[in-house]
């Protein structure tokens, strides 16, 4: 079940990141899933560096992991666009 959840969250996070970053990219849905999964890794790593574990005693209504995946996917997409423009 973990792999299916990772794919679904990756797809949603990647799609939201593509909506937030201006410009058009010719990604298919598989590349969008990969973008979201890599974004989840980047967002999770940055989140663990910035926030102390167990800092919040009450769980937020939206999972911070999902928000981290969106932020990470936006960062990865911006870096991708920057590198693609430079090449």
Backbone as a printed PyTorch tensor [residue, N CA C, xyz], in Angstrom:
tensor([[[  0.8220,  -1.2010,   0.0000],
         [  0.0000,   0.0000,   0.0000],
         [  0.8580,   1.2550,   0.0000]],

        [[  2.0760,   1.1760,   0.5270],
         [  2.9530,   2.3370,   0.5940],
         [  3.3680,   2.8460,  -0.7800]],

        [[  3.6180,   1.9300,  -1.7040],
         [  4.0290,   2.3330,  -3.0460],
         [  2.8830,   3.0080,  -3.7710]],

        [[  1.6830,   2.4790,  -3.6250],
         [  0.5240,   3.0910,  -4.2760],
         [  0.2650,   4.4810,  -3.7050]],

        [[  0.3720,   4.6360,  -2.4010],
         [  0.1920,   5.9510,  -1.7780],
         [  1.2640,   6.9240,  -2.2480]],

        [[  2.5050,   6.4500,  -2.3770],
         [  3.5860,   7.3010,  -2.8490],
         [  3.3270,   7.7640,  -4.2840]],

        [[  2.8190,   6.8920,  -5.1180],
         [  2.5150,   7.2530,  -6.5050],
         [  1.3810,   8.2730,  -6.5570]],

        [[  0.3400,   8.0620,  -5.7670],
         [ -0.8040,   8.9840,  -5.7700],
         [ -0.3960,  10.3480,  -5.2300]],

        [[  0.3240,  10.3740,  -4.1190],
         [  0.7710,  11.6500,  -3.5600],
         [  1.7550,  12.3290,  -4.5090]],

        [[  2.6280,  11.5540,  -5.1500],
         [  3.5550,  12.1080,  -6.1270],
         [  2.8360,  12.7380,  -7.3000]],

        [[  1.7860,  12.0820,  -7.7800],
         [  1.0130,  12.6300,  -8.8910],
         [  0.3300,  13.9340,  -8.5000]],

        [[ -0.2890,  13.9630,  -7.3360],
         [ -0.9880,  15.1710,  -6.8900],
         [  0.0020,  16.3010,  -6.6210]],

        [[  1.1000,  16.0030,  -5.9200],
         [  2.0940,  17.0390,  -5.6120],
         [  2.7560,  17.5610,  -6.8850]],

        [[  3.0770,  16.6750,  -7.8090],
         [  3.6680,  17.0960,  -9.0830],
         [  2.7250,  17.9530,  -9.9050]],

        [[  1.4430,  17.5830,  -9.9160],
         [  0.4590,  18.3670, -10.6710],
         [  0.2730,  19.7510, -10.0540]],

        [[  0.2300,  19.8330,  -8.7390],
         [  0.0930,  21.1340,  -8.0810],
         [  1.3270,  21.9840,  -8.3300]],

        [[  2.5080,  21.3760,  -8.2850],
         [  3.7450,  22.1190,  -8.5580],
         [  3.7430,  22.6560,  -9.9860]],

        [[  3.2670,  21.8540, -10.9350],
         [  3.2020,  22.3210, -12.3240],
         [  2.2140,  23.4670, -12.4820]],

        [[  1.1590,  23.4820, -11.6720],
         [  0.2120,  24.5970, -11.7200],
         [  0.7930,  25.8600, -11.0930]],

        [[  1.6260,  25.7090, -10.0720],
         [  2.1690,  26.8610,  -9.3550],
         [  3.3300,  27.5290, -10.0850]],

        [[  4.1280,  26.7570, -10.8020],
         [  5.2920,  27.3070, -11.5050],
         [  4.8430,  27.7600, -12.8920]],

        [[  5.0940,  29.0410, -13.2200],
         [  4.6450,  29.5390, -14.5250],
         [  5.4090,  28.8960, -15.6820]],

        [[  4.7700,  28.8580, -16.8230],
         [  5.3680,  28.2630, -18.0130],
         [  4.7600,  26.9030, -18.2960]],

        [[  5.0360,  26.4180, -19.4800],
         [  4.4800,  25.1290, -19.8920],
         [  5.6020,  24.1230, -20.0530]],

        [[  5.4090,  22.9700, -19.4750],
         [  6.3350,  21.8540, -19.6210],
         [  5.5810,  20.7040, -20.2660]],

        [[  6.2200,  20.0440, -21.1810],
         [  5.5970,  18.9080, -21.8660],
         [  5.8970,  17.6070, -21.1310]],

        [[  5.4250,  17.5480, -19.8860],
         [  5.5810,  16.3410, -19.0780],
         [  4.3500,  15.4710, -19.2590]],

        [[  4.5640,  14.1910, -19.2720],
         [  3.4550,  13.2520, -19.2080],
         [  3.1050,  12.9940, -17.7540]],

        [[  2.1720,  12.1050, -17.5450],
         [  1.7600,  11.8530, -16.1680],
         [  2.8040,  11.0590, -15.3990]],

        [[  3.6120,  10.2520, -16.0860],
         [  4.6710,   9.5220, -15.3890],
         [  5.7570,  10.4840, -14.9130]],

        [[  6.1410,  11.4380, -15.7460],
         [  7.1370,  12.4370, -15.3410],
         [  6.5920,  13.3120, -14.2120]],

        [[  5.2910,  13.5630, -14.2040],
         [  4.6830,  14.3280, -13.1250],
         [  4.7480,  13.5460, -11.8120]],

        [[  4.5250,  12.2420, -11.8690],
         [  4.6420,  11.4020, -10.6790],
         [  6.0800,  11.4100, -10.1710]],

        [[  7.0310,  11.2640, -11.0770],
         [  8.4470,  11.2790, -10.6820],
         [  8.8120,  12.6280, -10.0730]],

        [[  8.3170,  13.7120, -10.6650],
         [  8.5500,  15.0500, -10.1110],
         [  8.0150,  15.1410,  -8.6860]],

        [[  6.8250,  14.6380,  -8.4460],
         [  6.2390,  14.6680,  -7.1030],
         [  6.9830,  13.8020,  -6.1100]],

        [[  7.4570,  12.6260,  -6.5420],
         [  8.1960,  11.7350,  -5.6480],
         [  9.5510,  12.3490,  -5.2870]],

        [[ 10.2580,  12.8800,  -6.2780],
         [ 11.5340,  13.5470,  -5.9960],
         [ 11.2900,  14.7860,  -5.1350]],

        [[ 10.2080,  15.5040,  -5.4300],
         [  9.8520,  16.6660,  -4.6130],
         [  9.5490,  16.2850,  -3.1780]],

        [[  8.9290,  15.1350,  -2.9750],
         [  8.6750,  14.6580,  -1.6180],
         [  9.9650,  14.3710,  -0.8680]],

        [[ 10.9270,  13.8120,  -1.5640],
         [ 12.2230,  13.5570,  -0.9370],
         [ 12.9220,  14.8720,  -0.5910]],

        [[ 12.9370,  15.8210,  -1.5340],
         [ 13.5800,  17.1170,  -1.2980],
         [ 12.8580,  17.8710,  -0.1800]],

        [[ 11.5310,  17.9060,  -0.2400],
         [ 10.7580,  18.5960,   0.7920],
         [ 10.9130,  17.9630,   2.1600]],

        [[ 10.9580,  16.6330,   2.2000],
         [ 11.1450,  15.9420,   3.4720],
         [ 12.5200,  16.1970,   4.0650]],

        [[ 13.5330,  16.2280,   3.2080],
         [ 14.8840,  16.5070,   3.6810],
         [ 14.9950,  17.9330,   4.2100]],

        [[ 14.4590,  18.8900,   3.4540],
         [ 14.4920,  20.2830,   3.9090],
         [ 13.6640,  20.4720,   5.1750]],

        [[ 12.5220,  19.8150,   5.2480],
         [ 11.6730,  19.9130,   6.4340],
         [ 12.3450,  19.3560,   7.6790]],

        [[ 13.0920,  18.2630,   7.5090],
         [ 13.7900,  17.6970,   8.6710],
         [ 14.9570,  18.5660,   9.1030]],

        [[ 15.5200,  19.3340,   8.1870],
         [ 16.6010,  20.2520,   8.5490],
         [ 16.0740,  21.5090,   9.2370]],

        [[ 14.8980,  21.9670,   8.8230],
         [ 14.3580,  23.2290,   9.3370],
         [ 13.5770,  23.0230,  10.6320]],

        [[ 12.7230,  22.0160,  10.6740],
         [ 11.8420,  21.8080,  11.8260],
         [ 12.3430,  20.6670,  12.6910]],

        [[ 12.2940,  20.8900,  13.9900],
         [ 12.6870,  19.8320,  14.9290],
         [ 11.6010,  18.7570,  14.9400]],

        [[ 11.9740,  17.4960,  15.0770],
         [ 10.9560,  16.4480,  15.1380],
         [ 10.0940,  16.5810,  16.3920]],

        [[  8.8450,  16.2930,  16.2470],
         [  7.8670,  16.3280,  17.3390],
         [  7.7280,  17.7290,  17.9400]],

        [[  7.9020,  18.7370,  17.1170],
         [  7.7740,  20.1060,  17.6060],
         [  6.3080,  20.4610,  17.8480]],

        [[  5.4340,  19.9060,  17.0280],
         [  4.0160,  20.2180,  17.1340],
         [  3.3100,  19.1080,  17.9020]],

        [[  2.6080,  19.4730,  18.9460],
         [  1.9190,  18.4560,  19.7370],
         [  0.5880,  18.0610,  19.1040]],

        [[  0.0030,  18.9490,  18.3120],
         [ -1.2650,  18.6640,  17.6400],
         [ -0.9730,  18.4820,  16.1590]],

        [[ -1.5420,  17.4520,  15.5710],
         [ -1.3120,  17.2150,  14.1480],
         [ -2.0620,  18.2540,  13.3190]],

        [[ -1.4100,  18.8140,  12.2970],
         [ -2.0950,  19.7910,  11.4560],
         [ -3.1930,  19.1240,  10.6300]],

        [[ -4.1940,  19.8890,  10.1630],
         [ -5.2730,  19.2860,   9.3830],
         [ -4.7950,  18.7290,   8.0520]],

        [[ -3.7510,  19.3120,   7.4750],
         [ -3.1710,  18.8020,   6.2370],
         [ -1.7890,  18.2710,   6.5800]],

        [[ -1.4680,  17.1290,   6.0640],
         [ -0.1930,  16.5050,   6.3930],
         [  0.9750,  17.3780,   5.9590]],

        [[  1.9110,  17.5970,   6.8640],
         [  3.0860,  18.3850,   6.5210],
         [  3.9530,  17.6490,   5.5020]],

        [[  3.8170,  16.3560,   5.4220],
         [  4.5480,  15.5970,   4.4190],
         [  4.0460,  15.9440,   3.0270]],

        [[  2.7500,  16.0730,   2.8800],
         [  2.1720,  16.4390,   1.5880],
         [  2.5780,  17.8530,   1.2000]],

        [[  2.5300,  18.7740,   2.1460],
         [  2.9550,  20.1470,   1.8580],
         [  4.4430,  20.1950,   1.5270]],

        [[  5.2430,  19.3940,   2.2220],
         [  6.6700,  19.3120,   1.9150],
         [  6.9160,  18.7680,   0.5230]],

        [[  6.0970,  17.8110,   0.0970],
         [  6.2250,  17.2560,  -1.2510],
         [  5.9120,  18.3160,  -2.3000]],

        [[  4.9130,  19.1450,  -2.0380],
         [  4.5770,  20.2080,  -2.9840],
         [  5.7050,  21.2330,  -3.0520]],

        [[  6.1970,  21.6640,  -1.8920],
         [  7.2900,  22.6410,  -1.8660],
         [  8.5290,  22.0690,  -2.5410]],

        [[  8.8470,  20.8310,  -2.2400],
         [ 10.0030,  20.1850,  -2.8690],
         [  9.8420,  20.0440,  -4.3710]],

        [[  8.6380,  19.7000,  -4.8250],
         [  8.3860,  19.5690,  -6.2620],
         [  8.5090,  20.9160,  -6.9550]],

        [[  8.0600,  21.9910,  -6.3060],
         [  8.2120,  23.3310,  -6.8860],
         [  9.6970,  23.6670,  -7.0060]],

        [[ 10.4760,  23.3690,  -5.9730],
         [ 11.9130,  23.6430,  -6.0040],
         [ 12.5840,  22.8510,  -7.1250]],

        [[ 12.2600,  21.5710,  -7.2390],
         [ 12.8500,  20.7320,  -8.2870],
         [ 12.4520,  21.2360,  -9.6710]],

        [[ 11.2040,  21.6400,  -9.8460],
         [ 10.7460,  22.1290, -11.1470],
         [ 11.4130,  23.4490, -11.5110]],

        [[ 11.5950,  24.3390, -10.5550],
         [ 12.2750,  25.6120, -10.8260],
         [ 13.7330,  25.3530, -11.2090]],

        [[ 14.3990,  24.4480, -10.5090],
         [ 15.7840,  24.1060, -10.8570],
         [ 15.8370,  23.4860, -12.2450]],

        [[ 14.8920,  22.6080, -12.5560],
         [ 14.8400,  21.9830, -13.8820],
         [ 14.6740,  23.0370, -14.9770]],

        [[ 13.7680,  23.9910, -14.7650],
         [ 13.5480,  25.0390, -15.7720],
         [ 14.7880,  25.9180, -15.9250]],

        [[ 15.4690,  26.2140, -14.8070],
         [ 16.6760,  27.0250, -14.8590],
         [ 17.7740,  26.3180, -15.6480]],

        [[ 17.9860,  25.0260, -15.3700],
         [ 19.0240,  24.2600, -16.0730],
         [ 18.6590,  24.1110, -17.5460]],

        [[ 17.4100,  23.8640, -17.8370],
         [ 16.9670,  23.6950, -19.2260],
         [ 17.1420,  24.9960, -20.0080]],

        [[ 16.9050,  26.1370, -19.3660],
         [ 17.0660,  27.4300, -20.0430],
         [ 18.5460,  27.7330, -20.3000]],

        [[ 19.4200,  27.2670, -19.4380],
         [ 20.8500,  27.5240, -19.5790],
         [ 21.4970,  26.6620, -20.6430]],

        [[ 20.9070,  25.5150, -20.9510],
         [ 21.5110,  24.5810, -21.9110],
         [ 21.1590,  24.9230, -23.2960]]])
